[in-house]
Each structure stands twice: as C-alpha cells, then as structure tokens.
Amino acid sequence: MSILTVKNLKLQFGGLLAVNDLSFTVEKNTISSIIGPNGAGKTSVFNMITGFYRPTSGEIELDGTSLINNKPSQITKLGMARTFQNLRLFPNLSALDNVKSGMHCRTKEAVWGALFHTKSQKEEERLIEEVAQECIDFVGVRKYMKRSAKNLPYGAQRYLEIARALATKPKILLLDEPAAGLNFEEKQYLIQLIRRIRDEFNITVLMIEHDMGLIKEISENITVIDYGCKIAEGTPDEVLKNEKVIEAYLGKEDVI
Amino acid sequence: MDVFLQIFFDGLVMGAFYSLIALGYTMVYGIIKLLNFAHGDFYMLGAFIGYALLSFITGDGGLNAGLLGIGAVFIITMIIVGLAGIGVERIAYRPLLTAPRLSILITAIGVSLSLEYASMIGWGASYKVYPIKLSKNGLEIIGAQISFAQIGLIVLSALLMLGLRLFIEKTIYGKAMRAIALDQSACSLMGINVYRIISLTFFIGAFLAAGAGIMSGVYYGTINFMMGFIIGLKAFTAAVLGGIGNITGAMIGGLVLGLVESYGTYYLGGSWKDVLAFGILILFLVFKPTGILGAKEMERM
Amino acid sequence: MKKYKKHSLLLLVIVMFILPLLLDIYWLDVLTLVLFYVVLTQGLNIVVGYTGLLDLGYAAFFAVGAYTTAILMTTFHWSFWLTLPVAALFAAVAGIIVGTPTLRLRSDYLAIVTLGFGEIVRILAINLDITGSSSGIYGIPRPTIGSYVLSSQQDFYYLILIVAIISVLVVYRLGHSRIGRAWVYIREDEDAAEAMGINRIRLKLLSYATGAVIGSLAGSIFAVKMSAIAPLSFSFLQSVMILLAVVLGGLGSIPGVVIGAALVIVLPEVLRGAEDWRYLIFGVALVIMMIFRPQGILPKKYETEDRSDLDEKEETNDKDHSMSV
Ligand SMILES: Nc1ncnc2c1ncn2[C@@H]1O[C@H](COP(=O)(O)OP(=O)(O)O)[C@@H](O)[C@H]1O
Ligand SMILES: [Mg+2]
C-alpha cells in the first residue's frame, strides 16, 4: 500500500526547470531514499511535498488526500513531518521547548484556557510536556533538554530536529540529508534511530541522503534524480548498478 | 488644461525630490538589504547645513551670494552630508550587519531620532526661513506658469541622476556595487573591499538626499528638523513603487508619486495627501512588492 | 527560588497600592504615566517581543481605544465600562486590518506598513469631524462605579494600576501557553514553525489583535483620565517611545519591559532641564543598546539550566543557521 504518491511533478524557477515530470510512490512502513547529485532538485521535491513551494504542475497525495494548495501547517497536521537540510531549530529556545512545538497541531487550547488555566488546559500542558520528553528520550538528547538549541553539539541538534518532527505524530517523516556533518559513530546511531522510528512507531521514512553506505544499509527503495528528472529507481543493489546512475555521479565527479 | 499642466509641473518638482531621496533608499537596500529609516534625515541635514553655509556667505545683510557661491555651498553641503552618511554607517550599522534584522531596524530608528533631535538642539525647533529666495519669473506654457527656478531644479535633479547612472554603469565602483548587490560573499572572495563599497553607497545616498534638501529649502523657503520624516516615508514609497533595489525604478517611482500626490492634492484636498501616499505604499507592498519594474518573485505559500 | 519570587512580587504589588498615600501629586502623576506605559509596553511586547513583528504604529491602537471611549461617552453618553469591550473589539478589528496585508511581508516592509497605518490613523483623527479634528475631543465625563465618581488623581492611579497588573498577568499566562510558545516559534523561525504545523497567519493575526486590545485598554482609560484627547498623543513618536521601552527592557521579558516603561517615563523627569536632549538621548540609547546589549537590560531567559554547568561541556557548534527552504 502506498502512503505517498507523487505524479508528474514539475517546478519551474523562472527559466530553470528544477523538477521535471517526476513521479514516484512511497510504500507504507518502508524506509526509502531520494538520491542525486547536488542541485538535482531533491530538496525542491521535499519543499513541494510539504507545501513550501507550489508545484508548477503535478499531483501529490498523502494517503489518498491531495496536498496541492495546502499550507505547510495543514500538511503537517495531515500527518507529514520533515527536517531541513540545514538545521532549522528554534535557536534560542531550550531543546524541550523546541520539541513542544511539534505538539502544537495535535492540541487545541487557545486564549481562554491560557488565561484562566482551565482544567483541560492544564491537562493538555501536561500531555505536551510528556510527549515532548518522550521524543527527547527517544532520540537520546535528554541531558541537553534545558539547554538552548543553538548551544547543543551538532549531532545532538540533528537528533533534536528529528525529535521535534516526531512530536507532530506523523505518518510519514521526511529527512533532508540527516547524516550531513555527522561523524562515523553518529551515523551509526542515526541508522539505529531511523530503524527504530519505523519499527517502534510504524512511521514511514523518506530521506534525501548522500552517504551511500548509510543508504545501502537501511534504505529499501531508492529513487534517483538528476537535473530534476527521475533516472532510476529500485532496491539499492539494482540502482547502484544502473549505468545512468553511475554516469550521473561519476560524470560530475561528485563524492559518493 | 492650464490647471492640469500647472499641477503637472508642481508634481514634477516634488517628484524630483522624491526621486533623489528614493535613490539612496534603493541603493542601500540593494547592497545590504537594510531599510535605512534615517535616510530622510540626510535630506533634512542637507537643508540645514546648506542653510548654515548660505547664511554665512550671504551674511546677515542678505548680500547676494552669486551663482558661484551658491554652487559651492551646494557641493560642500552634499559632501559634508555624504560624509555624515559614511559616519552613520560606520558607527551604527556596520557592527550590526550580521545581527538579526530586528536589531538593525531598531538601530535605524535610533539613528533617525538622534539626527532629528541633534538638529533640533543645534538649530532650534522652529521653522527657519531660507536665506535665499528664488525669483518667481518664468515662462508661460499653454496658460500654465513654470518658473525658471522650477526648470532649474528639475534640470539639476536630472543631471544628478544622470551622473549617478553614468557612475554606476561606467566606473569600476559602480560595477562593484552591482556585484555586491548580487553576492556579497563572492565579492569579498574576489578581493573586492566590500566595506569600502558599502561606505561609498551610503555616501552617494546621503549626498543626493542632501542635494534634494537644499533645493527644497530654496524652493519652499522654510525648513524644520522634522522635515525628513514624512518625506523619507514618501521616498521609501517611491522606491517600493519603482521596485526596491532598482535605480531606474527609484527615479520613475519618485516622479510617479510626485505627480499622483500633486493631482491627488488638487482633487481630494491637501489633508489627505499623506493618506494617499501611504495607501499606495501599502497596496504595492501587498499586491506587487516588487514594484513597477521589479522582477517576478518565486511564488511561496 | 520560585516561592521567593512570588513573595517579592506580592510585596511589590502591596507597595504599589500604598504608594499614593506617600507620594506628592506630581510624582503620583509620573507614576500613573509609568503604569500607562506598562500596559502599552506589555501589549507591544506580545507583538514585537514574542512574535517578532516590528510594529512602528502601535500608538494607533492606543488611539482607537481612546477615541472609541471618548466618542461613545460624549456623543452617545455611554457608561465608561460599556465602552471598554467596544473599544477592545474595534482595536482587535483594527489589528487584524493592519495585520492581514502585512502577513507575508518581510520584517522591514512590515515595519514601514505599520508605520504607514499609524500615520493614517492619526491623519484620520485630524481630519474627521467625529474625532474633533485637530483639537480633539474634550469634556469626556468621569467614569462612575455605582454612585462613586472616579475623579481624583488617586482614583485613576488605582484604576490603571489594576489594569496594569491584569495585563502583566495576561501577557505572562499567554506567554507560558501553547499560543505564546507558538508566537515565539514564529519569531525564531517562521518556516520551521509552519513546518511544525503552526498556522503562522492565524497566529500572527491573533498576536496583533491581542496586542491591539491591550493597547486600546490603555487608550480608554487615558481618555477618561485626561478628559480631553487630541491627535498629538498618538503620534509616531509615541509609538517609538513605547517600542523603545520594550527594547530597552528586553524584548519578550515581562519584568524587563516593566523596567523599560519606568525608565522611559522617569528618566526625562529626572533629567529635567535637559528637556531638549531627551529624544536625542533616547535615540543614541537605542543605537548603543542594539550594538552592545541587544537583549535589553533584563533579558528573557530561555535556557532553564545554569549556564555554569554548560561551559565545561562539549564545544558548541557554530554552523550557520541561515539558509533557504
Ligand atoms: N527558491 C529558489 N529559487 C530559485 N531557484 C531555486 C530555489 N530553490 C532551489 N532552486 C534551484 O533549484 C535547483 C535544485 O535545488 P535543490 O532542490 O536544492 O537541489 P538538491 O537538494 O538536490 O541539491 C538548483 O539549481 C537550485 O539553485
Ligand atoms: Mg538539498
């Protein structure tokens, strides 16, 4: 069963066709990857799926619901969460407060509750705190919980961003180059983390990644794009043998 | 017809002032993406320093300064204010170039207050009468009066703008400015002294605004320490109208705004003039933030 | 720690209630003005401090409150208390009207647009008949509670004191709620906030509206305290002074902002004789503050842990946070 379907997606920036007629599907409960050289249009695809860019044309469906013309916040509420290629934490806020943001779309108390500290408001606050702490524990950054996000070590910031995304209780999680800047041990930890996200929470994971080792280890499905077009897809073994893929990478002397 | 043309000339003069000030806004914005709230105050500073110098050379008795003297005052004033522009940039803005936007905007407000009230302390809060007055002589064109003074101001403004255009297109500094507007870090890698070019931009912006300041003092006859505030907003409107960051746009935007205001004042009454300008500003920012000449921006949701 | 804080706050409130018995009429008036500023700055604190939207026309909401109350009480002979909700409603609507077109604008454009709106409101007040043109509205009746007429300096001091306490409480509670956190998320990183499911448009409007309502409350009381109002009180300079107090005290910090309000009002009184220098000093102060201490006198603390046990830990990382989505 597919959870995310992208059909004939196209994105134009002035004269530049960043994404061209791209179609792919993501199966429920899988860990899939999008790979491709720098500037291939991977992040742009994520930005369209999550509602930050409006596609020039094409269709995106999450669990059968069209996402076109939805605001990013609505899409998150529908069950999609994301991280950013360049970390986008709330730099001055504590790690805990960062993660609490994810619960915003799963809670509903407004001004009235806040002003009068109603019973339901207090309960909700407790719930937010609880979920946030759970997510913090899950990614293993509890010891930094009270520290400003910007003062966390780099690796912890990456995990924190994942915790924040998990707090939105997504069906599918989009990770944009989650391993970028991590050292070997941190990458191993990340691999475990991504597995656990899928296995323990039944969350589908779609990620953009450059680290082939990491991809080979956890990815069940790979879509390769180059110049905005899909040039291959399949299991890691199939894809990495593909002529076009080798050419796309070697031809550009990009680091694999 | 004669009234229509008369309003046109008045609007043109006003518009020329707006254009000259708008240029500074647009250039500074183009290069460091800073909205220099204090920019209108360089116009005020120009008017006051020009006033001081003119009073000095004409003496108290109202001696005729002669065209040469007036010309010298013009240039000296513009240079002094240009240097003040560099000073403001060095002291207030440079330490904050990488700070959050909010900080630098608040700083700009602080600079504006400082310049205004320093002038108030220096020259007093009341209106000052300019030491030279322009003669009312002029031409009649299809029933409308246009004075030689008006023609002179329009020509002078046009010359300044032409000079700026040539400077930006033909000189190495102009090229550097355009390059920095595109990509600041690439420019420093290429060995361009980015800070020097930023200083130069502030100099030119303040220089032109000061020119407009003296001209308006001469033209309208009175000046006041708050004169830069509203006109600064108007000039900003003009810059937005033409597409902020766009030099030709600022010139056109200024003229368009001057004309719109001139006709608006005639048909709606003077008290609504400012509402008209701000209304235009808001409409443009909301519906066409890139202005008349601006490029189309990526659509975001 | 927390308990100690509560006690000292209680003490402060008690002192504030006793003060009128000790102060002469002049200082009571200054203190009343400080309290007006406390209300105004708390309102603006929501917009600028929490949500990070630079509003340069905040005095407009002060004006909406003052004029609504003044017009309803003079022309329509309403009771003061009934004008409060109406003024608040008008202010909220005005806040949304200012907010809606500015939502997508970058912060500097937003500043200019709010400034423009502020000027438009002032020009409207000068030009409309119903607002009494440039001379304003005078002869605004005194408010009554039962048969007691609030008329003395002290009455108004207590009235604004109560409203100031309420607004501090409101801003504090909102700040420590789901809504308040969402505002701060938007300030920290709009796109990330939106990605976390926060509808930035709705929350920004709520921020404007809430700030506007608090500002209008100060305006309503201002109208009955002065019994005459004129456009001059709602100028750009007024907006700047309110902003200055917020910035000086510490954006987003409630006690900081209260201190800022006190400074902005009391300092010129202490510096009497240097009247002309006042705005110059404030202008320079803004610049110096932004360069050397942008977080304000009493900054808001976000880290709940002692800084001292952080320093010895791993080197922090300075990767660039600015990026494009
Ligand atoms: N907001 C934007 N405006 C203009 N061009 C963009 C924008 N975002 C991305 N691009 C362009 O689209 C292309 C694809 O970029 P991106 O999706 O970031 O690539 P990738 O993530 O695969 O490295 C690049 O050429 C990039 O310059
Ligand atoms: Mg990318």
XYZ file of C-alpha atoms in Angstrom, chain A residues 43 47 52-53 71-74 76-77 80-82 84 86-94 96-105 107-111 114-117 121 124-125 128 143-148 150-154 157 161 164-165 168 180-181, chain C residues 104 166 169-203 206 210 300-307 309-325:
128
model
C 15.153 19.494 -1.631
C 9.550 21.574 -0.363
C 6.619 25.246 0.969
C 6.792 25.502 -2.811
C -0.342 25.248 3.567
C 2.664 23.549 5.162
C 0.969 23.637 8.546
C -2.092 21.872 7.171
C 1.865 18.638 8.867
C -1.478 18.227 10.513
C 3.649 14.592 7.395
C 6.713 15.856 9.249
C 10.064 16.996 7.985
C 15.656 20.552 6.987
C 20.399 22.995 7.051
C 19.201 22.649 10.600
C 16.255 24.889 11.351
C 15.794 24.633 15.074
C 14.451 27.495 17.164
C 17.942 28.586 18.172
C 17.329 30.459 21.424
C 14.720 28.140 22.876
C 15.500 25.174 25.058
C 12.458 20.833 25.298
C 10.595 23.891 24.050
C 11.778 23.090 20.554
C 10.187 19.684 20.705
C 6.998 21.025 22.265
C 6.385 22.886 19.014
C 5.576 19.592 17.351
C 2.590 19.091 19.626
C 1.018 22.357 18.566
C -1.008 20.812 15.783
C -3.552 20.196 20.717
C -6.180 22.901 20.723
C -6.312 25.082 23.837
C -6.478 28.777 22.941
C -6.517 32.139 24.696
C -4.298 30.049 28.799
C -5.787 32.990 30.691
C -7.868 31.044 33.158
C -5.761 27.906 33.471
C -5.652 23.442 29.581
C -3.118 19.500 27.765
C 0.035 21.196 29.010
C 2.552 18.312 25.702
C 20.911 15.620 29.015
C 20.590 18.709 26.821
C 16.878 19.157 27.417
C 17.096 22.504 29.171
C 19.789 23.997 27.033
C 19.244 26.417 24.161
C 21.972 26.604 19.458
C 24.268 25.509 22.292
C 23.852 21.806 21.620
C 26.606 19.812 19.912
C 25.992 19.493 16.208
C 20.986 19.293 17.073
C 15.285 18.184 14.904
C 10.726 17.778 17.071
C 9.354 16.257 13.893
C 3.910 16.071 15.431
C 25.224 15.558 6.757
C 28.058 16.642 9.050
C 3.593 37.851 4.031
C -4.104 42.383 34.794
C -0.815 38.589 34.201
C -2.448 38.163 30.811
C 0.817 38.525 28.961
C 2.564 36.193 31.374
C -0.055 33.499 31.077
C -0.282 33.774 27.313
C 3.489 33.614 27.135
C 3.517 30.365 29.074
C 0.867 28.697 26.986
C 0.615 26.858 23.728
C -0.293 30.111 21.989
C 2.589 32.053 23.462
C 5.064 29.367 22.551
C 3.739 29.326 19.011
C 4.339 33.101 18.799
C 7.913 32.626 19.896
C 8.408 29.790 17.405
C 7.295 32.144 14.671
C 9.754 34.749 15.869
C 12.596 32.254 15.996
C 11.984 30.692 12.593
C 8.789 31.220 10.688
C 9.305 28.434 8.199
C 10.266 25.892 10.814
C 7.218 26.904 12.837
C 4.982 26.427 9.840
C 6.604 23.032 9.223
C 5.711 22.090 12.794
C 2.064 22.617 11.994
C 1.735 26.153 13.266
C -0.544 28.273 11.149
C 1.561 31.395 11.117
C -1.090 33.550 9.517
C -3.678 32.829 12.155
C -1.217 33.188 15.000
C -4.011 36.708 16.976
C -4.220 40.691 21.377
C 14.335 36.977 28.749
C 15.950 33.707 29.767
C 15.267 30.722 27.608
C 17.788 28.321 28.989
C 16.395 26.761 32.121
C 19.713 25.320 33.131
C 22.571 27.105 34.853
C 24.980 28.492 32.361
C 27.498 23.768 34.022
C 27.284 24.248 30.285
C 30.632 25.791 29.725
C 32.744 22.827 30.576
C 30.798 20.538 28.264
C 31.461 19.900 24.602
C 32.439 22.766 22.419
C 29.350 24.202 20.865
C 28.943 24.380 17.238
C 28.688 27.462 15.182
C 27.311 26.192 11.949
C 25.417 28.733 10.007
C 21.735 28.778 10.797
C 20.698 30.943 7.929
C 19.503 29.014 4.960
C 16.837 28.740 2.408
C 13.962 26.391 2.400
